[in-house]
Amino acid sequence: MLKTNRISVFLSLIVILITVYSCSKNKTVETSSKKEILYFKDYGAIADDGIDDVRAIKKALADCKAHGAKKLILEQGQYDFFPTFAGERYLYISNNDEGLKRIVFDLKDINDLTIEGQGAQLMFHGFISPFVLENSQNIKFENFSIDYSRTFHSEAIILGYDAEGMDVEIREGFPFKVQSGTLLFTDGQKQIGELTTVSKGVTYGSSHMLEYDTEKRETAYMVKDFYFSDINGFPAKELGGRKVRIRVPGLSGTIGNTMVFGPNHRKHPGFVISDSRNTDFYNVTIYHSGGMGILGQRSHNITVDECKVTPSKGRMISATADATHFSNCTGKIALTNNLFENQKDDATNIHGIYVQVIEKSADDKVIVQLKHQQQHGFDFMKPGMELELVRGKSMITYDTAIVKHVNRINKEVTEVTFDKNLPDNFELGDAIAEIRDYPEILIANNMVRNNRARGMLLNCRGKTVVENNTFHSPGAAILFEGDSFHWFEQGGVRDCVIRNNIFENCLYGVWGKAIIDVKAGILEDKETSRYNRNILIEDNVFKIYDDLTLLNAYCVDGLIWRNNTVEKTEAYPKTGKSHKRFVVEYSDNVQIDNQNDY
């Protein structure tokens, strides 16, 4: 009897131990499957070792998704990323170039993740895309920088010129060669073996130039872009060392200034945010990108705060296009406390997309086309969506319709069926755009300077506030636009406030008619078309070096100019022309206080 009891006790102890072990094991599995913080170093990434970290980041992001991690932490130092092991997808990116992209940080279908850099420097090598978000939510980027070891543009110092061409000395850091009488920019790698039709060689194609003031680090005074051709290079002759004669008649410039050779593509924006929600940037620096710095399309709520777009290593150019750019976005867009400088285009452009009607296939059915090549593949029409019908040449919205069915034929052409017959005044060539939850825009406390072209393009119908910024741009500091025959960008502000900004010596270049330029692509019915509405411009300081136009208003309804001040400077030579301070054409309800005081 005693022996039987001992056996029972022993068996009970075994059962208890098995139960405890199982619970402990299950608890361990549960804990490991819910790791909220992951560290990049745990995936073999070692800062400053120069080794490709693409496979490490792919594993880390896969685990973030699998475990539902809330944060991925990088240690301080440089991490390098090469195209060899990067995954690839074909992407359509608004206002940039479509194509098959090698992607490093592929954040497709990832939610609730913060990438914390702790001051890390992410160095990208070759033709590779840094960050792509698609169908993602609640993603935050904090405390790191991105750069390229070889930029997509190139730079040279002007030595002299004559009627036949220009002599330049190409700066260190921009590899090149003169091959068969053509200047080509390269990755610096030497080709091995005899040149054949299947020889490998990487070319950083360029087909246009722009002169920059080397000392001021901005576009040279009143210079224009020089567009050559699309052959990816320029006729040239070697002069020894890094000196080259560019055999292109008509080139001119100031000796000692910098000639920037722009890339002939926008293939690799820094950050692409597509069909995502709630994306935040904090203390992120973009030293270079092959296209836009940050591009958002069809996305909801984007905040960029305490960030920089600025060149590194003494370069003249940061991003090779806009610093930021947003197409068909919703919710709220906030650009606050940022530095946007030396990008090859504007600080931001916020707009929608027009498609053009090219065929009527039934009373309730049309075929539309995305006309601009950098909008191809931009799908935005869905069943149940409300669209506006816009007269192509007057930009007047004359009707609306609900989408019943969408049949995408290819990346350019789509057949759309509406919930009703088209109106009698419908015409081929009209434009169609989405009526959506236009985002609320806040642009505050930013510095915009030394870039090519304009400051900001404000083309959003949501409440827009631009305050406490400083603009130093060679063209218009603020441009309102929109057209359905060239860029096909939907604009037309409805409530815009511009206040307490400093406009510091703008219009020292050729990209704009006025410091604040309100216009649109209206070719017909100018007497009745009023594209931009309800603009308040108050309490700003305009520092001007000449008799420049402060405001150009075209086809506007509702504009108030009040309590602004003008200060004279001697920052640039006089233009030799006298311009009206205010130009108002085809507009209603425009009030300008004390116009003679300006």
PDB file of N, CA and C in Angstrom, residues 411-480:
ATOM      1  N   LYS A 411      -1.196  50.957 -68.721  1.00  0.00           N
ATOM      2  CA  LYS A 411      -0.703  51.938 -67.755  1.00  0.00           C
ATOM      3  C   LYS A 411      -1.116  53.370 -68.088  1.00  0.00           C
ATOM      4  N   GLU A 412      -1.547  53.609 -69.327  1.00  0.00           N
ATOM      5  CA  GLU A 412      -1.933  54.951 -69.732  1.00  0.00           C
ATOM      6  C   GLU A 412      -3.446  55.120 -69.856  1.00  0.00           C
ATOM      7  N   VAL A 413      -4.140  54.102 -70.309  1.00  0.00           N
ATOM      8  CA  VAL A 413      -5.526  54.235 -70.758  1.00  0.00           C
ATOM      9  C   VAL A 413      -6.465  53.407 -69.881  1.00  0.00           C
ATOM     10  N   THR A 414      -7.584  54.024 -69.497  1.00  0.00           N
ATOM     11  CA  THR A 414      -8.585  53.367 -68.657  1.00  0.00           C
ATOM     12  C   THR A 414      -9.979  53.705 -69.175  1.00  0.00           C
ATOM     13  N   GLU A 415     -10.860  52.706 -69.170  1.00  0.00           N
ATOM     14  CA  GLU A 415     -12.260  52.927 -69.511  1.00  0.00           C
ATOM     15  C   GLU A 415     -13.056  53.084 -68.217  1.00  0.00           C
ATOM     16  N   VAL A 416     -13.855  54.153 -68.162  1.00  0.00           N
ATOM     17  CA  VAL A 416     -14.612  54.474 -66.949  1.00  0.00           C
ATOM     18  C   VAL A 416     -16.096  54.531 -67.272  1.00  0.00           C
ATOM     19  N   THR A 417     -16.904  53.804 -66.485  1.00  0.00           N
ATOM     20  CA  THR A 417     -18.359  53.854 -66.604  1.00  0.00           C
ATOM     21  C   THR A 417     -18.928  54.633 -65.425  1.00  0.00           C
ATOM     22  N   PHE A 418     -19.800  55.605 -65.722  1.00  0.00           N
ATOM     23  CA  PHE A 418     -20.370  56.446 -64.681  1.00  0.00           C
ATOM     24  C   PHE A 418     -21.761  55.950 -64.272  1.00  0.00           C
ATOM     25  N   ASP A 419     -22.287  56.543 -63.221  1.00  0.00           N
ATOM     26  CA  ASP A 419     -23.606  56.161 -62.717  1.00  0.00           C
ATOM     27  C   ASP A 419     -24.722  56.891 -63.448  1.00  0.00           C
ATOM     28  N   LYS A 420     -24.344  57.737 -64.428  1.00  0.00           N
ATOM     29  CA  LYS A 420     -25.342  58.479 -65.188  1.00  0.00           C
ATOM     30  C   LYS A 420     -24.750  58.804 -66.557  1.00  0.00           C
ATOM     31  N   ASN A 421     -25.616  59.249 -67.437  1.00  0.00           N
ATOM     32  CA  ASN A 421     -25.141  59.658 -68.763  1.00  0.00           C
ATOM     33  C   ASN A 421     -24.340  60.956 -68.661  1.00  0.00           C
ATOM     34  N   LEU A 422     -23.413  61.105 -69.581  1.00  0.00           N
ATOM     35  CA  LEU A 422     -22.599  62.306 -69.619  1.00  0.00           C
ATOM     36  C   LEU A 422     -23.465  63.513 -69.992  1.00  0.00           C
ATOM     37  N   PRO A 423     -23.152  64.695 -69.496  1.00  0.00           N
ATOM     38  CA  PRO A 423     -23.959  65.889 -69.822  1.00  0.00           C
ATOM     39  C   PRO A 423     -23.842  66.259 -71.297  1.00  0.00           C
ATOM     40  N   ASP A 424     -24.784  67.024 -71.762  1.00  0.00           N
ATOM     41  CA  ASP A 424     -24.813  67.398 -73.174  1.00  0.00           C
ATOM     42  C   ASP A 424     -23.612  68.250 -73.581  1.00  0.00           C
ATOM     43  N   ASN A 425     -23.050  69.009 -72.660  1.00  0.00           N
ATOM     44  CA  ASN A 425     -21.921  69.885 -73.001  1.00  0.00           C
ATOM     45  C   ASN A 425     -20.568  69.199 -72.840  1.00  0.00           C
ATOM     46  N   PHE A 426     -20.558  67.892 -72.660  1.00  0.00           N
ATOM     47  CA  PHE A 426     -19.309  67.137 -72.573  1.00  0.00           C
ATOM     48  C   PHE A 426     -18.537  67.230 -73.889  1.00  0.00           C
ATOM     49  N   GLU A 427     -17.198  67.330 -73.798  1.00  0.00           N
ATOM     50  CA  GLU A 427     -16.356  67.406 -74.985  1.00  0.00           C
ATOM     51  C   GLU A 427     -15.130  66.514 -74.825  1.00  0.00           C
ATOM     52  N   LEU A 428     -14.679  65.932 -75.922  1.00  0.00           N
ATOM     53  CA  LEU A 428     -13.391  65.254 -75.911  1.00  0.00           C
ATOM     54  C   LEU A 428     -12.299  66.272 -75.608  1.00  0.00           C
ATOM     55  N   GLY A 429     -11.296  65.857 -74.870  1.00  0.00           N
ATOM     56  CA  GLY A 429     -10.250  66.776 -74.443  1.00  0.00           C
ATOM     57  C   GLY A 429     -10.494  67.358 -73.077  1.00  0.00           C
ATOM     58  N   ASP A 430     -11.694  67.118 -72.527  1.00  0.00           N
ATOM     59  CA  ASP A 430     -11.948  67.548 -71.159  1.00  0.00           C
ATOM     60  C   ASP A 430     -11.110  66.709 -70.199  1.00  0.00           C
ATOM     61  N   ALA A 431     -10.994  67.194 -68.961  1.00  0.00           N
ATOM     62  CA  ALA A 431     -10.192  66.509 -67.947  1.00  0.00           C
ATOM     63  C   ALA A 431     -11.077  65.974 -66.838  1.00  0.00           C
ATOM     64  N   ILE A 432     -10.582  64.947 -66.163  1.00  0.00           N
ATOM     65  CA  ILE A 432     -11.286  64.334 -65.039  1.00  0.00           C
ATOM     66  C   ILE A 432     -10.307  64.216 -63.883  1.00  0.00           C
ATOM     67  N   ALA A 433     -10.774  64.545 -62.681  1.00  0.00           N
ATOM     68  CA  ALA A 433      -9.946  64.418 -61.486  1.00  0.00           C
ATOM     69  C   ALA A 433     -10.810  63.985 -60.313  1.00  0.00           C
ATOM     70  N   GLU A 434     -10.152  63.471 -59.301  1.00  0.00           N
ATOM     71  CA  GLU A 434     -10.850  62.977 -58.110  1.00  0.00           C
ATOM     72  C   GLU A 434     -11.283  64.127 -57.219  1.00  0.00           C
ATOM     73  N   ILE A 435     -12.527  64.063 -56.750  1.00  0.00           N
ATOM     74  CA  ILE A 435     -12.994  64.925 -55.662  1.00  0.00           C
ATOM     75  C   ILE A 435     -12.818  64.116 -54.385  1.00  0.00           C
ATOM     76  N   ARG A 436     -11.909  64.559 -53.545  1.00  0.00           N
ATOM     77  CA  ARG A 436     -11.527  63.718 -52.409  1.00  0.00           C
ATOM     78  C   ARG A 436     -11.485  64.537 -51.116  1.00  0.00           C
ATOM     79  N   ASP A 437     -11.072  63.884 -50.075  1.00  0.00           N
ATOM     80  CA  ASP A 437     -10.812  64.545 -48.804  1.00  0.00           C
ATOM     81  C   ASP A 437      -9.487  65.306 -48.959  1.00  0.00           C
ATOM     82  N   TYR A 438      -9.569  66.488 -49.561  1.00  0.00           N
ATOM     83  CA  TYR A 438      -8.340  67.254 -49.809  1.00  0.00           C
ATOM     84  C   TYR A 438      -7.615  67.498 -48.488  1.00  0.00           C
ATOM     85  N   PRO A 439      -6.310  67.283 -48.462  1.00  0.00           N
ATOM     86  CA  PRO A 439      -5.613  67.367 -47.176  1.00  0.00           C
ATOM     87  C   PRO A 439      -5.533  68.789 -46.636  1.00  0.00           C
ATOM     88  N   GLU A 440      -5.521  68.888 -45.330  1.00  0.00           N
ATOM     89  CA  GLU A 440      -5.211  70.141 -44.653  1.00  0.00           C
ATOM     90  C   GLU A 440      -3.696  70.300 -44.667  1.00  0.00           C
ATOM     91  N   ILE A 441      -3.223  71.498 -45.042  1.00  0.00           N
ATOM     92  CA  ILE A 441      -1.790  71.713 -45.222  1.00  0.00           C
ATOM     93  C   ILE A 441      -1.276  72.709 -44.181  1.00  0.00           C
ATOM     94  N   LEU A 442      -0.192  72.333 -43.488  1.00  0.00           N
ATOM     95  CA  LEU A 442       0.523  73.243 -42.604  1.00  0.00           C
ATOM     96  C   LEU A 442       1.988  73.263 -43.022  1.00  0.00           C
ATOM     97  N   ILE A 443       2.453  74.443 -43.419  1.00  0.00           N
ATOM     98  CA  ILE A 443       3.855  74.630 -43.793  1.00  0.00           C
ATOM     99  C   ILE A 443       4.392  75.746 -42.922  1.00  0.00           C
ATOM    100  N   ALA A 444       5.208  75.399 -41.916  1.00  0.00           N
ATOM    101  CA  ALA A 444       5.581  76.390 -40.904  1.00  0.00           C
ATOM    102  C   ALA A 444       7.034  76.234 -40.475  1.00  0.00           C
ATOM    103  N   ASN A 445       7.673  77.382 -40.281  1.00  0.00           N
ATOM    104  CA  ASN A 445       9.021  77.434 -39.697  1.00  0.00           C
ATOM    105  C   ASN A 445      10.070  76.691 -40.518  1.00  0.00           C
ATOM    106  N   ASN A 446       9.941  76.745 -41.831  1.00  0.00           N
ATOM    107  CA  ASN A 446      10.918  76.099 -42.704  1.00  0.00           C
ATOM    108  C   ASN A 446      11.855  77.135 -43.329  1.00  0.00           C
ATOM    109  N   MET A 447      13.049  76.680 -43.692  1.00  0.00           N
ATOM    110  CA  MET A 447      13.991  77.476 -44.475  1.00  0.00           C
ATOM    111  C   MET A 447      14.090  76.855 -45.858  1.00  0.00           C
ATOM    112  N   VAL A 448      13.782  77.644 -46.889  1.00  0.00           N
ATOM    113  CA  VAL A 448      13.865  77.198 -48.281  1.00  0.00           C
ATOM    114  C   VAL A 448      14.876  78.089 -48.988  1.00  0.00           C
ATOM    115  N   ARG A 449      15.969  77.506 -49.517  1.00  0.00           N
ATOM    116  CA  ARG A 449      16.991  78.365 -50.106  1.00  0.00           C
ATOM    117  C   ARG A 449      17.895  77.598 -51.080  1.00  0.00           C
ATOM    118  N   ASN A 450      18.474  78.364 -51.994  1.00  0.00           N
ATOM    119  CA  ASN A 450      19.575  77.919 -52.855  1.00  0.00           C
ATOM    120  C   ASN A 450      19.224  76.775 -53.794  1.00  0.00           C
ATOM    121  N   ASN A 451      17.945  76.534 -53.987  1.00  0.00           N
ATOM    122  CA  ASN A 451      17.531  75.479 -54.900  1.00  0.00           C
ATOM    123  C   ASN A 451      17.274  76.049 -56.285  1.00  0.00           C
ATOM    124  N   ARG A 452      17.145  75.191 -57.256  1.00  0.00           N
ATOM    125  CA  ARG A 452      16.714  75.603 -58.583  1.00  0.00           C
ATOM    126  C   ARG A 452      15.198  75.838 -58.560  1.00  0.00           C
ATOM    127  N   ALA A 453      14.745  76.793 -59.334  1.00  0.00           N
ATOM    128  CA  ALA A 453      13.327  77.045 -59.622  1.00  0.00           C
ATOM    129  C   ALA A 453      12.615  77.726 -58.466  1.00  0.00           C
ATOM    130  N   ARG A 454      11.467  77.203 -58.057  1.00  0.00           N
ATOM    131  CA  ARG A 454      10.578  77.918 -57.150  1.00  0.00           C
ATOM    132  C   ARG A 454      10.747  77.437 -55.697  1.00  0.00           C
ATOM    133  N   GLY A 455      10.015  78.102 -54.810  1.00  0.00           N
ATOM    134  CA  GLY A 455       9.998  77.653 -53.423  1.00  0.00           C
ATOM    135  C   GLY A 455       8.997  76.540 -53.228  1.00  0.00           C
ATOM    136  N   MET A 456       7.706  76.880 -53.262  1.00  0.00           N
ATOM    137  CA  MET A 456       6.659  75.884 -53.034  1.00  0.00           C
ATOM    138  C   MET A 456       5.524  76.073 -54.018  1.00  0.00           C
ATOM    139  N   LEU A 457       4.982  74.951 -54.496  1.00  0.00           N
ATOM    140  CA  LEU A 457       3.813  74.952 -55.368  1.00  0.00           C
ATOM    141  C   LEU A 457       2.612  74.508 -54.545  1.00  0.00           C
ATOM    142  N   LEU A 458       1.676  75.424 -54.334  1.00  0.00           N
ATOM    143  CA  LEU A 458       0.522  75.161 -53.485  1.00  0.00           C
ATOM    144  C   LEU A 458      -0.692  74.955 -54.370  1.00  0.00           C
ATOM    145  N   ASN A 459      -1.076  73.717 -54.538  1.00  0.00           N
ATOM    146  CA  ASN A 459      -2.153  73.375 -55.465  1.00  0.00           C
ATOM    147  C   ASN A 459      -3.148  72.418 -54.816  1.00  0.00           C
ATOM    148  N   CYS A 460      -3.474  72.687 -53.558  1.00  0.00           N
ATOM    149  CA  CYS A 460      -4.382  71.804 -52.827  1.00  0.00           C
ATOM    150  C   CYS A 460      -5.611  72.584 -52.381  1.00  0.00           C
ATOM    151  N   ARG A 461      -6.771  71.963 -52.457  1.00  0.00           N
ATOM    152  CA  ARG A 461      -8.025  72.631 -52.115  1.00  0.00           C
ATOM    153  C   ARG A 461      -8.388  72.539 -50.641  1.00  0.00           C
ATOM    154  N   GLY A 462      -7.599  71.849 -49.853  1.00  0.00           N
ATOM    155  CA  GLY A 462      -7.826  71.828 -48.420  1.00  0.00           C
ATOM    156  C   GLY A 462      -7.306  73.111 -47.773  1.00  0.00           C
ATOM    157  N   LYS A 463      -7.649  73.330 -46.515  1.00  0.00           N
ATOM    158  CA  LYS A 463      -7.170  74.493 -45.775  1.00  0.00           C
ATOM    159  C   LYS A 463      -5.648  74.489 -45.787  1.00  0.00           C
ATOM    160  N   THR A 464      -5.032  75.583 -46.263  1.00  0.00           N
ATOM    161  CA  THR A 464      -3.585  75.662 -46.392  1.00  0.00           C
ATOM    162  C   THR A 464      -3.069  76.862 -45.611  1.00  0.00           C
ATOM    163  N   VAL A 465      -2.114  76.624 -44.717  1.00  0.00           N
ATOM    164  CA  VAL A 465      -1.500  77.687 -43.931  1.00  0.00           C
ATOM    165  C   VAL A 465       0.007  77.633 -44.148  1.00  0.00           C
ATOM    166  N   VAL A 466       0.561  78.776 -44.570  1.00  0.00           N
ATOM    167  CA  VAL A 466       2.006  78.910 -44.789  1.00  0.00           C
ATOM    168  C   VAL A 466       2.477  80.052 -43.909  1.00  0.00           C
ATOM    169  N   GLU A 467       3.224  79.747 -42.837  1.00  0.00           N
ATOM    170  CA  GLU A 467       3.564  80.794 -41.884  1.00  0.00           C
ATOM    171  C   GLU A 467       4.958  80.595 -41.289  1.00  0.00           C
ATOM    172  N   ASN A 468       5.597  81.726 -41.019  1.00  0.00           N
ATOM    173  CA  ASN A 468       6.888  81.762 -40.331  1.00  0.00           C
ATOM    174  C   ASN A 468       8.003  81.013 -41.078  1.00  0.00           C
ATOM    175  N   ASN A 469       7.941  81.040 -42.394  1.00  0.00           N
ATOM    176  CA  ASN A 469       8.993  80.440 -43.205  1.00  0.00           C
ATOM    177  C   ASN A 469       9.898  81.527 -43.771  1.00  0.00           C
ATOM    178  N   THR A 470      11.100  81.122 -44.195  1.00  0.00           N
ATOM    179  CA  THR A 470      11.996  82.004 -44.932  1.00  0.00           C
ATOM    180  C   THR A 470      12.248  81.409 -46.299  1.00  0.00           C
ATOM    181  N   PHE A 471      12.026  82.222 -47.344  1.00  0.00           N
ATOM    182  CA  PHE A 471      12.208  81.780 -48.720  1.00  0.00           C
ATOM    183  C   PHE A 471      13.327  82.582 -49.377  1.00  0.00           C
ATOM    184  N   HIS A 472      14.264  81.881 -49.966  1.00  0.00           N
ATOM    185  CA  HIS A 472      15.280  82.513 -50.811  1.00  0.00           C
ATOM    186  C   HIS A 472      15.408  81.641 -52.058  1.00  0.00           C
ATOM    187  N   SER A 473      14.577  81.930 -53.026  1.00  0.00           N
ATOM    188  CA  SER A 473      14.494  81.086 -54.219  1.00  0.00           C
ATOM    189  C   SER A 473      14.726  81.923 -55.459  1.00  0.00           C
ATOM    190  N   PRO A 474      15.344  81.351 -56.500  1.00  0.00           N
ATOM    191  CA  PRO A 474      15.628  82.126 -57.709  1.00  0.00           C
ATOM    192  C   PRO A 474      14.384  82.446 -58.537  1.00  0.00           C
ATOM    193  N   GLY A 475      13.329  81.715 -58.334  1.00  0.00           N
ATOM    194  CA  GLY A 475      12.068  81.981 -59.008  1.00  0.00           C
ATOM    195  C   GLY A 475      11.023  82.444 -58.017  1.00  0.00           C
ATOM    196  N   ALA A 476       9.756  82.190 -58.340  1.00  0.00           N
ATOM    197  CA  ALA A 476       8.672  82.523 -57.421  1.00  0.00           C
ATOM    198  C   ALA A 476       8.859  81.761 -56.108  1.00  0.00           C
ATOM    199  N   ALA A 477       8.679  82.447 -55.001  1.00  0.00           N
ATOM    200  CA  ALA A 477       8.757  81.763 -53.711  1.00  0.00           C
ATOM    201  C   ALA A 477       7.560  80.842 -53.523  1.00  0.00           C
ATOM    202  N   ILE A 478       6.382  81.328 -53.933  1.00  0.00           N
ATOM    203  CA  ILE A 478       5.158  80.536 -53.860  1.00  0.00           C
ATOM    204  C   ILE A 478       4.458  80.624 -55.212  1.00  0.00           C
ATOM    205  N   LEU A 479       4.119  79.480 -55.755  1.00  0.00           N
ATOM    206  CA  LEU A 479       3.459  79.404 -57.051  1.00  0.00           C
ATOM    207  C   LEU A 479       2.171  78.604 -56.925  1.00  0.00           C
ATOM    208  N   PHE A 480       1.077  79.173 -57.428  1.00  0.00           N
ATOM    209  CA  PHE A 480      -0.187  78.459 -57.556  1.00  0.00           C
ATOM    210  C   PHE A 480      -0.349  78.120 -59.029  1.00  0.00           C
TER     211      PHE A 480
END
